Structures are given as C-alpha cells and as structure tokens.
Short mmCIF file of C-alpha atoms and ligand atoms in Angstrom, two decimals:
data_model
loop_
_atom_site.label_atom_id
_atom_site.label_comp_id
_atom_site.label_asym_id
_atom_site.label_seq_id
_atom_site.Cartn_x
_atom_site.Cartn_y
_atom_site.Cartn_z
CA UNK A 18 -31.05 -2.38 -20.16
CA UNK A 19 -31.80 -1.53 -16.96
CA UNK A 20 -29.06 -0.33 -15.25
CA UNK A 21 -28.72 0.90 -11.42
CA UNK A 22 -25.98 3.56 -10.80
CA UNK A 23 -24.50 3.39 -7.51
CA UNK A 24 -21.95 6.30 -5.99
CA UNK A 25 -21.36 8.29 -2.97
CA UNK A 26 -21.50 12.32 -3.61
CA UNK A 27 -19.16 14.54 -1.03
CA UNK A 28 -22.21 16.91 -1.06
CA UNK A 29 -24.11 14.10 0.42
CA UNK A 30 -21.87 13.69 3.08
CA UNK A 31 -20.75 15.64 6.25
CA UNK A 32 -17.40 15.79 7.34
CA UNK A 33 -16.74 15.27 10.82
CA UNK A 34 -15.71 18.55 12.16
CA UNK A 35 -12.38 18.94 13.85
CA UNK A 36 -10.71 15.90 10.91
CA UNK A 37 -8.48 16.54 8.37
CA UNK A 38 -9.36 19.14 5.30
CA UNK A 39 -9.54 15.98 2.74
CA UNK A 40 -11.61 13.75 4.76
CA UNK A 41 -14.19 13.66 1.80
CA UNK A 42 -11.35 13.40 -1.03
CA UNK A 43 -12.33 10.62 -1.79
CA UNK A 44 -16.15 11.09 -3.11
CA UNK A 45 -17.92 11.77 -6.23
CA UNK A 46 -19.32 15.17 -7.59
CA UNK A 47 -22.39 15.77 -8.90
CA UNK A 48 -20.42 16.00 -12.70
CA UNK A 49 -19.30 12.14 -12.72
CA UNK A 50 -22.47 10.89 -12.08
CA UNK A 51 -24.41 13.38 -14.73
CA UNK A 52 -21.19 12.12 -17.14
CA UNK A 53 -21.83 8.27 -16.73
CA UNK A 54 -25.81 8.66 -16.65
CA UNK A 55 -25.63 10.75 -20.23
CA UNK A 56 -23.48 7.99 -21.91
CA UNK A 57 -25.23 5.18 -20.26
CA UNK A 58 -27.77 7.04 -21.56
CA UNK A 59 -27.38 7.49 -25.14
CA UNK A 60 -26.73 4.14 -25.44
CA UNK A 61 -30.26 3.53 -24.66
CA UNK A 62 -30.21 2.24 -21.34
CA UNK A 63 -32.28 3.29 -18.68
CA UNK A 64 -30.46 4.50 -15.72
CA UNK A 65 -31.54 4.73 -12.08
CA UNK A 66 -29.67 6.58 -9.84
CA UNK A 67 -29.64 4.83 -6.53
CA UNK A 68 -26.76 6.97 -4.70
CA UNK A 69 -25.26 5.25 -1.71
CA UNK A 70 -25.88 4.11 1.82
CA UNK A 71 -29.29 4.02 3.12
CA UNK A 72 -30.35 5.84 0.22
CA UNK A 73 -28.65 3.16 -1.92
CA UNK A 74 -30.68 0.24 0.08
CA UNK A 75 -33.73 1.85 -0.38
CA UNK A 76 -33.38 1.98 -3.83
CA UNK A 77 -32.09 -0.96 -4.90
CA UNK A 78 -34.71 -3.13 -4.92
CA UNK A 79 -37.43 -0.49 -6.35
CA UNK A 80 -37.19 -2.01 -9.94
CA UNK A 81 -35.50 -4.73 -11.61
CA UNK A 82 -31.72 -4.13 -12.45
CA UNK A 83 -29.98 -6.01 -14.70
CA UNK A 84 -27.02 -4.35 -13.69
CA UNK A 85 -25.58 -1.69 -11.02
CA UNK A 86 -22.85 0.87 -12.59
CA UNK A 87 -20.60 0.88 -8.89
CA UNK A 88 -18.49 3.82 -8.41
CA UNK A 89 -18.95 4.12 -4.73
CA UNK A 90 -16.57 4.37 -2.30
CA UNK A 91 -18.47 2.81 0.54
CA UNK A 92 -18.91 4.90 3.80
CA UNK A 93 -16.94 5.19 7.24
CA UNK A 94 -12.85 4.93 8.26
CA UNK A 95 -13.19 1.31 6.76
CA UNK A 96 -10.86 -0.07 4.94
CA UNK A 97 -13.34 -2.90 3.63
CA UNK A 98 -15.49 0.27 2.58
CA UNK A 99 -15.15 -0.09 -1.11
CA UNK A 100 -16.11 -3.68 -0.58
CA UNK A 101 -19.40 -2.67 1.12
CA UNK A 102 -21.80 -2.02 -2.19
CA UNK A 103 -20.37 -4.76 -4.07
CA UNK A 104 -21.27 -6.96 -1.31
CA UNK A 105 -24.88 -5.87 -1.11
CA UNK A 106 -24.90 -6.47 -4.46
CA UNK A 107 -24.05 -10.11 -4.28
CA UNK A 108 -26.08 -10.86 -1.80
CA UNK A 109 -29.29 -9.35 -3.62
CA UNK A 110 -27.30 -11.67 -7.29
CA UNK A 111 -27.41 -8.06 -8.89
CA UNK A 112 -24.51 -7.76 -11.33
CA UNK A 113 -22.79 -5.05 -11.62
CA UNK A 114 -18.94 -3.21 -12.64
CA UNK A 115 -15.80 -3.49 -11.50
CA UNK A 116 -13.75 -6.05 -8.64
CA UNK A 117 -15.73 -7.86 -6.08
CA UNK A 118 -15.36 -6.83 -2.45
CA UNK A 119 -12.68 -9.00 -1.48
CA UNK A 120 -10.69 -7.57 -4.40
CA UNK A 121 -11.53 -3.63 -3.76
CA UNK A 122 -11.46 -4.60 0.31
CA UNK A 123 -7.38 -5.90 -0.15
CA UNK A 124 -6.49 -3.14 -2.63
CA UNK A 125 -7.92 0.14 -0.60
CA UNK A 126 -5.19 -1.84 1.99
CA UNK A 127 -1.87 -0.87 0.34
CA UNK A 128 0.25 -3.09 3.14
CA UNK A 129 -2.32 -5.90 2.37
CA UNK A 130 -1.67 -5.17 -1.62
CA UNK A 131 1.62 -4.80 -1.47
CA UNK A 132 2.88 -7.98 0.04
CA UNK A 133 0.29 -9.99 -2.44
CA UNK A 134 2.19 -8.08 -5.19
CA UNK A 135 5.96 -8.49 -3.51
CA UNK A 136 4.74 -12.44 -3.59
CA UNK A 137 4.39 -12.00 -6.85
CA UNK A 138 7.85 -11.01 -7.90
CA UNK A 139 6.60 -7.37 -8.58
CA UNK A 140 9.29 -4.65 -6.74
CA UNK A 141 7.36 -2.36 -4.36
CA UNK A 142 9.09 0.52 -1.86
CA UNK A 143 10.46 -1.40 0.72
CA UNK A 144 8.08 -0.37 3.75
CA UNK A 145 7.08 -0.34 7.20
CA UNK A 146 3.19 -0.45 8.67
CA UNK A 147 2.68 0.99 12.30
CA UNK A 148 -1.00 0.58 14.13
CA UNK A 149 -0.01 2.69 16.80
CA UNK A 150 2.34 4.86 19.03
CA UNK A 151 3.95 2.68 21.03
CA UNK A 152 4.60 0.29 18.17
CA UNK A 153 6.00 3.65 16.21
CA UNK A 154 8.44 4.12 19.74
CA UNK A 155 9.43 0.37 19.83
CA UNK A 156 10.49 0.50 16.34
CA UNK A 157 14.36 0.69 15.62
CA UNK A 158 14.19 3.51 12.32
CA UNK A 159 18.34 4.17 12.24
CA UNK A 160 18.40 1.44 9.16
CA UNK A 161 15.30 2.64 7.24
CA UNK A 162 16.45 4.20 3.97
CA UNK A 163 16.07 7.66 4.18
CA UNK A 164 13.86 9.98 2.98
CA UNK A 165 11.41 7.79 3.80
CA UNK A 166 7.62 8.61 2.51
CA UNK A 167 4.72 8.36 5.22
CA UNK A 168 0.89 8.08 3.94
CA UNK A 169 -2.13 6.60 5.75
CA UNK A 170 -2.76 3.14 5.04
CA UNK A 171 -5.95 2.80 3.74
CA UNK A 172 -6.95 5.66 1.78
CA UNK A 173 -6.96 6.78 -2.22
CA UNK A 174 -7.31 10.40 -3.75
CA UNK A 175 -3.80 11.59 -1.86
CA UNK A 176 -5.92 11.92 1.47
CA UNK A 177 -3.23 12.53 3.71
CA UNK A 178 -0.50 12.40 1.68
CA UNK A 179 1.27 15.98 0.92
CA UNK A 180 4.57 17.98 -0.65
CA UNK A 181 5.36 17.60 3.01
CA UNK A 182 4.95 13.77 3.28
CA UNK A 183 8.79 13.04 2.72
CA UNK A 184 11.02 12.54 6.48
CA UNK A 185 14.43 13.25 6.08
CA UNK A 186 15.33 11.50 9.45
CA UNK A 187 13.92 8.89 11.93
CA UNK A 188 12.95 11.59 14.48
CA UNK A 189 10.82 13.04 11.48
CA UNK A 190 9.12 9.49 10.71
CA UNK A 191 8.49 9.54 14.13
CA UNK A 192 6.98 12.82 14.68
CA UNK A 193 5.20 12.82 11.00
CA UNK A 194 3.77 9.35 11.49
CA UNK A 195 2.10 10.56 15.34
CA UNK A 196 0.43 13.23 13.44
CA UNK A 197 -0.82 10.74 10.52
CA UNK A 198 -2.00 7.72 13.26
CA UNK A 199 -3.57 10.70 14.98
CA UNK A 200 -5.50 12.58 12.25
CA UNK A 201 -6.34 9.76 9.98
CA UNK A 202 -7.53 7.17 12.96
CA UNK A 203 -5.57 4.43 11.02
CA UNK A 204 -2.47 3.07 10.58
CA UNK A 205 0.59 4.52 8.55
CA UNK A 206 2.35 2.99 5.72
CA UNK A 207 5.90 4.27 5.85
CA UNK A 208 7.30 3.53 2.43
CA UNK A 209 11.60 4.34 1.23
CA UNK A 210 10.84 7.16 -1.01
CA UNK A 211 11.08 6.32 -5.05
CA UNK A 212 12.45 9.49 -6.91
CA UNK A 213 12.06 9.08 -10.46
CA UNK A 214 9.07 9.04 -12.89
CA UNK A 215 5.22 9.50 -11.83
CA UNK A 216 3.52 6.77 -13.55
CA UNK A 217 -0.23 5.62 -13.64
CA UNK A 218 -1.25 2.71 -16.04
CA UNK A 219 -4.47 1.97 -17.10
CA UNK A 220 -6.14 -1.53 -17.53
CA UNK A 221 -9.71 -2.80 -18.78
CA UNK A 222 -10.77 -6.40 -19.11
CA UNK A 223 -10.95 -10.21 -17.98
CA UNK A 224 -9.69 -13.17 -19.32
CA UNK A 225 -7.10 -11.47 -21.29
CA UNK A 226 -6.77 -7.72 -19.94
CA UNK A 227 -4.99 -5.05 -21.51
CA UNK A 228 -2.83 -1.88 -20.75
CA UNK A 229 -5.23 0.97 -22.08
CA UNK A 230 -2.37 3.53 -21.61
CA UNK A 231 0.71 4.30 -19.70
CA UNK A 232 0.71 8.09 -18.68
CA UNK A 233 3.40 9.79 -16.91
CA UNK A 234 2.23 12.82 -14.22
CA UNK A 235 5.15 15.49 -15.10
CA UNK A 236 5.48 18.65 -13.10
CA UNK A 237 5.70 21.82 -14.50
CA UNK A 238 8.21 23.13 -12.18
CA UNK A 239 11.13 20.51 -11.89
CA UNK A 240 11.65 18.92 -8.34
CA UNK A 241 14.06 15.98 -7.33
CA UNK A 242 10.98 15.42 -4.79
CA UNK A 243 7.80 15.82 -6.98
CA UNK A 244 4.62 14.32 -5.08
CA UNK A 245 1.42 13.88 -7.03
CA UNK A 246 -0.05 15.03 -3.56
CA UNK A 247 -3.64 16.44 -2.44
CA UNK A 248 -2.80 19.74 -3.40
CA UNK A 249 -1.34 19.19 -6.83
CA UNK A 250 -4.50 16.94 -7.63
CA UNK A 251 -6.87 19.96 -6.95
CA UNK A 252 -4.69 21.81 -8.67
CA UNK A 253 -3.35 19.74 -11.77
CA UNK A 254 -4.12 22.35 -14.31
CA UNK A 255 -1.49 24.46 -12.67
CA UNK A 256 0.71 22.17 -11.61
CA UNK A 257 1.36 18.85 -14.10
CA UNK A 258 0.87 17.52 -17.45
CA UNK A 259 0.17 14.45 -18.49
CA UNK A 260 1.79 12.70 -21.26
CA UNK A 261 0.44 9.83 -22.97
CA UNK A 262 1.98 7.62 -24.19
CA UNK A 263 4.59 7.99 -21.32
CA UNK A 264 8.10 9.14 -23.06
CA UNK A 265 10.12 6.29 -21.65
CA UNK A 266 12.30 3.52 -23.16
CA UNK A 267 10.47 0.84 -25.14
CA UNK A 268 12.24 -1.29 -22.35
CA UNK A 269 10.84 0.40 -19.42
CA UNK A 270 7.70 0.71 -20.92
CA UNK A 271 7.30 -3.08 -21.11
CA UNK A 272 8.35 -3.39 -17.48
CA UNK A 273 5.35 -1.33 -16.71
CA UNK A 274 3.18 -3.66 -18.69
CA UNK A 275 4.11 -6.64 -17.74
CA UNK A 276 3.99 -5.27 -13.80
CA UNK A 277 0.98 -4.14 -14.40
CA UNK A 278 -0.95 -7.12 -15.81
CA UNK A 279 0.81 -9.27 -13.25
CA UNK A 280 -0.68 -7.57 -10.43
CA UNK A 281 -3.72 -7.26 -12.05
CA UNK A 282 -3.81 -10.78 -12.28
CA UNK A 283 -2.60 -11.97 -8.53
CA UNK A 284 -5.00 -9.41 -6.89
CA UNK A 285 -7.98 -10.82 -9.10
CA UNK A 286 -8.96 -7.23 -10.65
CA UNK A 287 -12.16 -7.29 -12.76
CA UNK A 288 -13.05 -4.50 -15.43
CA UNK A 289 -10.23 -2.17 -15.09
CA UNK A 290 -8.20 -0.53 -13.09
CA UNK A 291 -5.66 2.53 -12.53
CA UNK A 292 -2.27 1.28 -11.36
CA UNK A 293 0.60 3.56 -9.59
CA UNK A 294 4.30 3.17 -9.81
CA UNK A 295 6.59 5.26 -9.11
CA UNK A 296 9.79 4.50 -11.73
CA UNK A 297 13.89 4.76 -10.37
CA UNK A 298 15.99 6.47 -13.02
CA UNK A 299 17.41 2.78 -13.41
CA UNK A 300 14.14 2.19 -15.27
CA UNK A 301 12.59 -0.01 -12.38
CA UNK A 302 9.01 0.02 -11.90
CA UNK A 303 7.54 0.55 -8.14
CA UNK A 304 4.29 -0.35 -7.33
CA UNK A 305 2.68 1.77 -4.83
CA UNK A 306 -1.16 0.78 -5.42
CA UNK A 307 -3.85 -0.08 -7.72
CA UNK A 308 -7.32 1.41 -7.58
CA UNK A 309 -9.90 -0.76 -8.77
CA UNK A 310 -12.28 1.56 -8.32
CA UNK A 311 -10.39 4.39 -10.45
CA UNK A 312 -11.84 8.16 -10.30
CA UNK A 313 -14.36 8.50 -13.37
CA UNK A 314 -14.43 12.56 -13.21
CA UNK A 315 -15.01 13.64 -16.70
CA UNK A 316 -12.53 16.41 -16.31
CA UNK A 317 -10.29 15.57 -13.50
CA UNK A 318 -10.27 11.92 -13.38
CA UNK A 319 -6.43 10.40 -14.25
CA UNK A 320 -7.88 7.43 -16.51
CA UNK A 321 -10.80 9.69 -18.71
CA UNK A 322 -7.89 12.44 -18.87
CA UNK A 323 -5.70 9.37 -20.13
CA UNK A 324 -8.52 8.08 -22.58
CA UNK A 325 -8.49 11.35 -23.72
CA UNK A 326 -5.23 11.21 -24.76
CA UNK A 327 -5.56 8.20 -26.40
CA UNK A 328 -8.48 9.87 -28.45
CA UNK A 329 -11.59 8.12 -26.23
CA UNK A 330 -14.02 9.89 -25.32
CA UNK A 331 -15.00 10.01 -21.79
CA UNK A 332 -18.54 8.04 -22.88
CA UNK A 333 -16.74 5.40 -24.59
CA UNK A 334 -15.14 4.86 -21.73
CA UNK A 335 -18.02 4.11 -19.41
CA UNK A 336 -19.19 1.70 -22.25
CA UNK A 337 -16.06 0.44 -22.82
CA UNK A 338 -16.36 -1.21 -18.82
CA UNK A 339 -20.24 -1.94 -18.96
CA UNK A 340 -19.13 -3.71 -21.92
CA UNK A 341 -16.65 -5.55 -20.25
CA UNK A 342 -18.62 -6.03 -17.15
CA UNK A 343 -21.43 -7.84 -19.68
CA UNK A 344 -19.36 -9.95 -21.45
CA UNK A 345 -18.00 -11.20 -17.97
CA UNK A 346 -21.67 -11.59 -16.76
CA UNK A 347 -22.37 -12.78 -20.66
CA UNK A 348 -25.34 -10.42 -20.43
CA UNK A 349 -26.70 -8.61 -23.48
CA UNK A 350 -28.86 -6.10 -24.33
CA UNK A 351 -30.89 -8.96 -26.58
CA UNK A 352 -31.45 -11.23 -23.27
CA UNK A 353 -32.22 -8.82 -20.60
CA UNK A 354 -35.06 -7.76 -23.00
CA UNK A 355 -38.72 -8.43 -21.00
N1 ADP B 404 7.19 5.48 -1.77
C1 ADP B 404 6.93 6.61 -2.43
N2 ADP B 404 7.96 7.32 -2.96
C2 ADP B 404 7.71 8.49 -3.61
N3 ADP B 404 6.49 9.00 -3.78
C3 ADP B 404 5.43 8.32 -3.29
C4 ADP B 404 5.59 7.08 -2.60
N4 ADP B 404 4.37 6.64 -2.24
C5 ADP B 404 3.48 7.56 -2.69
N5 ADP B 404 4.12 8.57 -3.32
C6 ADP B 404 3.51 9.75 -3.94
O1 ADP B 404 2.24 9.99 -3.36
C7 ADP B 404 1.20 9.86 -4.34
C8 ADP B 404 -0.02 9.22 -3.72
O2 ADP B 404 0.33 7.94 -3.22
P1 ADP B 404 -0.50 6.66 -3.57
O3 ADP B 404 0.16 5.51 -2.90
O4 ADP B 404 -0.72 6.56 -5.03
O5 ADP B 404 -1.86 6.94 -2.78
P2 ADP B 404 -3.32 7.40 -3.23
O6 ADP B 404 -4.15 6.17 -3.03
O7 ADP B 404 -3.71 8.45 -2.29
O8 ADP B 404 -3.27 7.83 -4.67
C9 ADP B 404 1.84 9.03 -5.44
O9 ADP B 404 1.19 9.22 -6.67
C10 ADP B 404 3.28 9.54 -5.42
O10 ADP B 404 3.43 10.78 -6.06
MG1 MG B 405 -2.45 6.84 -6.21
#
C-alpha cells in the first residue's frame, strides 16, 4: 500500500522565545517517525513522509495515498489542533489512523472530556475550569478540597504540569493558577488531587475494542504526592518503573477496564488510545484524560514501553493500528492494488 505518514517534529518547529521550557513537549523526534516508517516498511508498504503543516499540504496530494499514518499534533495554542490533519484529511476522502477531529478536538479539552465522561457514570477529580483572572478572583475556593492539582487545560505530554503542581491552600490555587493562565495563554483546569496509584490503560480497536494492557507508573523513591510530571517523563529511566500487568486487585483491575472501554465508547475513540486514571487507595478509578493520539516513541513512548511488556514489539504495534484502521476502512492490501 501506499501509505502517507503525517507528524509534526520539535526540530521542525521554533519555540516562541520568552514561553515556557516545554512549549514543544508535545512533538515528535526524528526516532518515532524512522520507527513507524521501518515497520510500515517491512511490511511492504511504501511510505511517504509528508511531515506537517504547509509541508504536510504540499505533500499530500503528490501521489495517491491509500492511507495517511497521523501522529501529528496539529500546530498553534489550539485546542482543536489535533483535529486539524484529520480534518484535511477528510476533506481530501484520504483515510487514515486513529479518532476523527471532533474526537481528538474534545479529548486534547480535558474539561470538555471530562464532563462527557462524568455523563457517563465514569468518576473523574471533581474540578474547576477558570478562562481568566478575574473569573480566578470571583471564585469562592474556601470549599474546594484541598490539595487541589492545577494543569493547563488543553495540553498532553505534562506541559505545564510539575512536582510543584499540587496547592495546599486557596491563596496557592490562586497564585499558581495566575502563573498557569499567564504562561500557557489558556485556561486552567483545577482538579481535587487523587493520591493513590498512577495508572495508564491501553486500548486498540472498533466495534468491539479491547484493553491491550493496564500499566501502573511506580516511583522509585516513595512519595504520598508522586506526579508523573514533565520532569519525571524526561527522566523516567531514573525516576519510575513500569509494571505491566498493573499489581492491583482482580477487582480494581476490572474497574479500570470497564472505565476504560466506557469512555472509549462515549467519546467515540477509533484505533486506540492511552487512557489516565489516577486510582484512590479505596480502589476507585479517576479519569483524568485519554489521548487518542498516544506518544508512539519507540523508547519513551508509555503504550510501546507497555507493548513491550506485554512481549510486542514496537513494529507490531504500528501494524497492529494500520490493521485496525483497515479493517475499519475495510481496505486491504489485495484492493488497493493498481
Ligand atoms: N487530579 C489529579 N490528582 C493527582 N495527580 C494528577 C491529577 N491530574 C493530573 N495528575 C498528575 O499529572 C500527570 C499529567 O496529567 P494528565 O492529566 O495526564 O495530563 P497530560 O495530558 O499532560 O498527560 C498525571 O499523569 C498525574 O500524575
Ligand atoms: Mg496524561
């Protein structure tokens, strides 16, 4: 087949100078994309590399595609960015991996996400959005449970969210979410903080998806108040392990599931997904966000360290989705054939 391969690379893009250090979290290195164009590869397909943005639109339409590989994370403070290849994509009736844009447009929103899940019956932090500063000053914080755990709204990849994320009062909220609204240039989620188990799930499929693994994040130094912030994720080697299957009671571990596939479901994922909770020592699962559009780093990436675990290799992995992603399109090799 013919497949496009569609990303964003940090080295391609220039932070603004004067923002925060993990403005470009988010984006691709040159490693991901050489990992999913080798197994893409050795399947026999032939890939084209058509980057992002302009570069992206350019490309696109220089040869016949019979599908796009998306992993890019869309450009600008957007929080519809995810949704903006996906979007091109449809309009041009290129198929291609993963959610559609409304899908990766509502889940990069974790307010948005959250209340579609809370609908749902699934149990979230109970939370708190402020747009701006004088909505932050008009806001009564003495009954918010305390500590209480401030991120930016819209982001993924821990961008903005650090060991020193937790308030311990209201005039911290306060002061923490002014620097957050300031920095980020978006508004701040500001969630009850969930001690208890670091949990990320993994899902691939359609009409009946399944939990690919359940792994739990564990620090190596003990902490009441472990974050899986920015700086433990550049520095996991150091800093966690990961444990798959998680070591939690059959009980719990079917909570997650069923959570899990649940959201899945009500926020119309496609493909797979990685899924976040956060788990009380009463064995309740908290959602705190799904990304549809889960890291793919062959070393670093949560869900190809989690297929690891589970004895997949990182290639089988990127099959495993275009798989997926055909059978949803019903495409095959055999018909896309000249
Ligand atoms: N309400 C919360 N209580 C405790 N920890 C939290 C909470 N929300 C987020 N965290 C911590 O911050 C990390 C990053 O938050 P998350 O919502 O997953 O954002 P991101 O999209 O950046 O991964 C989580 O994996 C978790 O360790
Ligand atoms: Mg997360």
């Amino acid at each position: 087949m013919q497949i496009g391969l569609s990303y964003d690379l940090k080295q391609a893009l220039n932070p603004v100078s004067g923002g925060p250090d993990d403005a470009l979290e988010e984006y691709d290195s040159p490693e991901t994309v050489e990992a999913i164009t080798n197994a893409l590869t050795q399947a026999g397909h032939t890939v084209y590399r058509l980057g992002g943005g302009k570069e992206f639109l350019r490309r696109v339409q220089e040869q016949k595609l019979d599908l796009v590989f998306n992993i890019a994370e869309g450009l600008g403070n957007y929080r519809s960015r995810e949704a903006q290849i996906p979007g091109i994509l449809e309009m041009l009736d290129i198929p291609y991996t993963g959610s559609d844009p409304q899908t990766l447009a509502v889940c990069l929103d974790k307010p948005l996400t959250k209340k579609l899940v809370a609908d749902a019956g699934i149990k979230t932090a109970r939370w708190q959005l402020v747009t701006s500063c004088e909505e932050l000053s008009a806001i009564d914080w003495s009954g918010f449970p305390l500590p209480a755990f401030l991120k930016p709204a819209c982001e993924g990849s821990s961008k903005g969210v650090r060991f020193a994320s937790r308030a311990g009062s209201a005039k911290e909220i306060v002061s923490m979410a002014a620097e957050l609204l300031t920095a980020y240039e978006q508004p701040v989620l500001i969630e009850e903080f969930i001690s208890g188990e670091e949990i990320t799930v993994g899902v691939t499929g359609n009409i009946q998806p399944k939990v690919l693994g359940i792994m739990r994040v564990v620090p190596k130094t003990k902490t009441d108040y472990f974050v899986y912030s920015v700086e433990v994720k550049r520095n996991w080697r150091q800093m966690v392990e990961y444990e798959v299957p998680a070591a939690l009671p059959a009980e719990t571990l079917s909570r997650i599931e069923k959570a899990t596939l649940d959201a899945y479901k009500v926020l119309g994922c496609r493909d797979l997904c990685r899924m976040d909770f956060r788990v009380s020592p009463d064995g309740t699962p908290y959602f705190l966000e799904v990304n549809p559009l889960p890291g793919l780093n062959p070393v670093s990436g949560d869900l190809p360290i989690m297929a690891s675990k589970l004895g997949i290799s990182h290639a089988e992995l990127v099959l495993k989705i275009l798989d997926t992603a055909l059978a949803r399109h019903s495409l095959t090799a055999a018909n896309c054939l000249p």
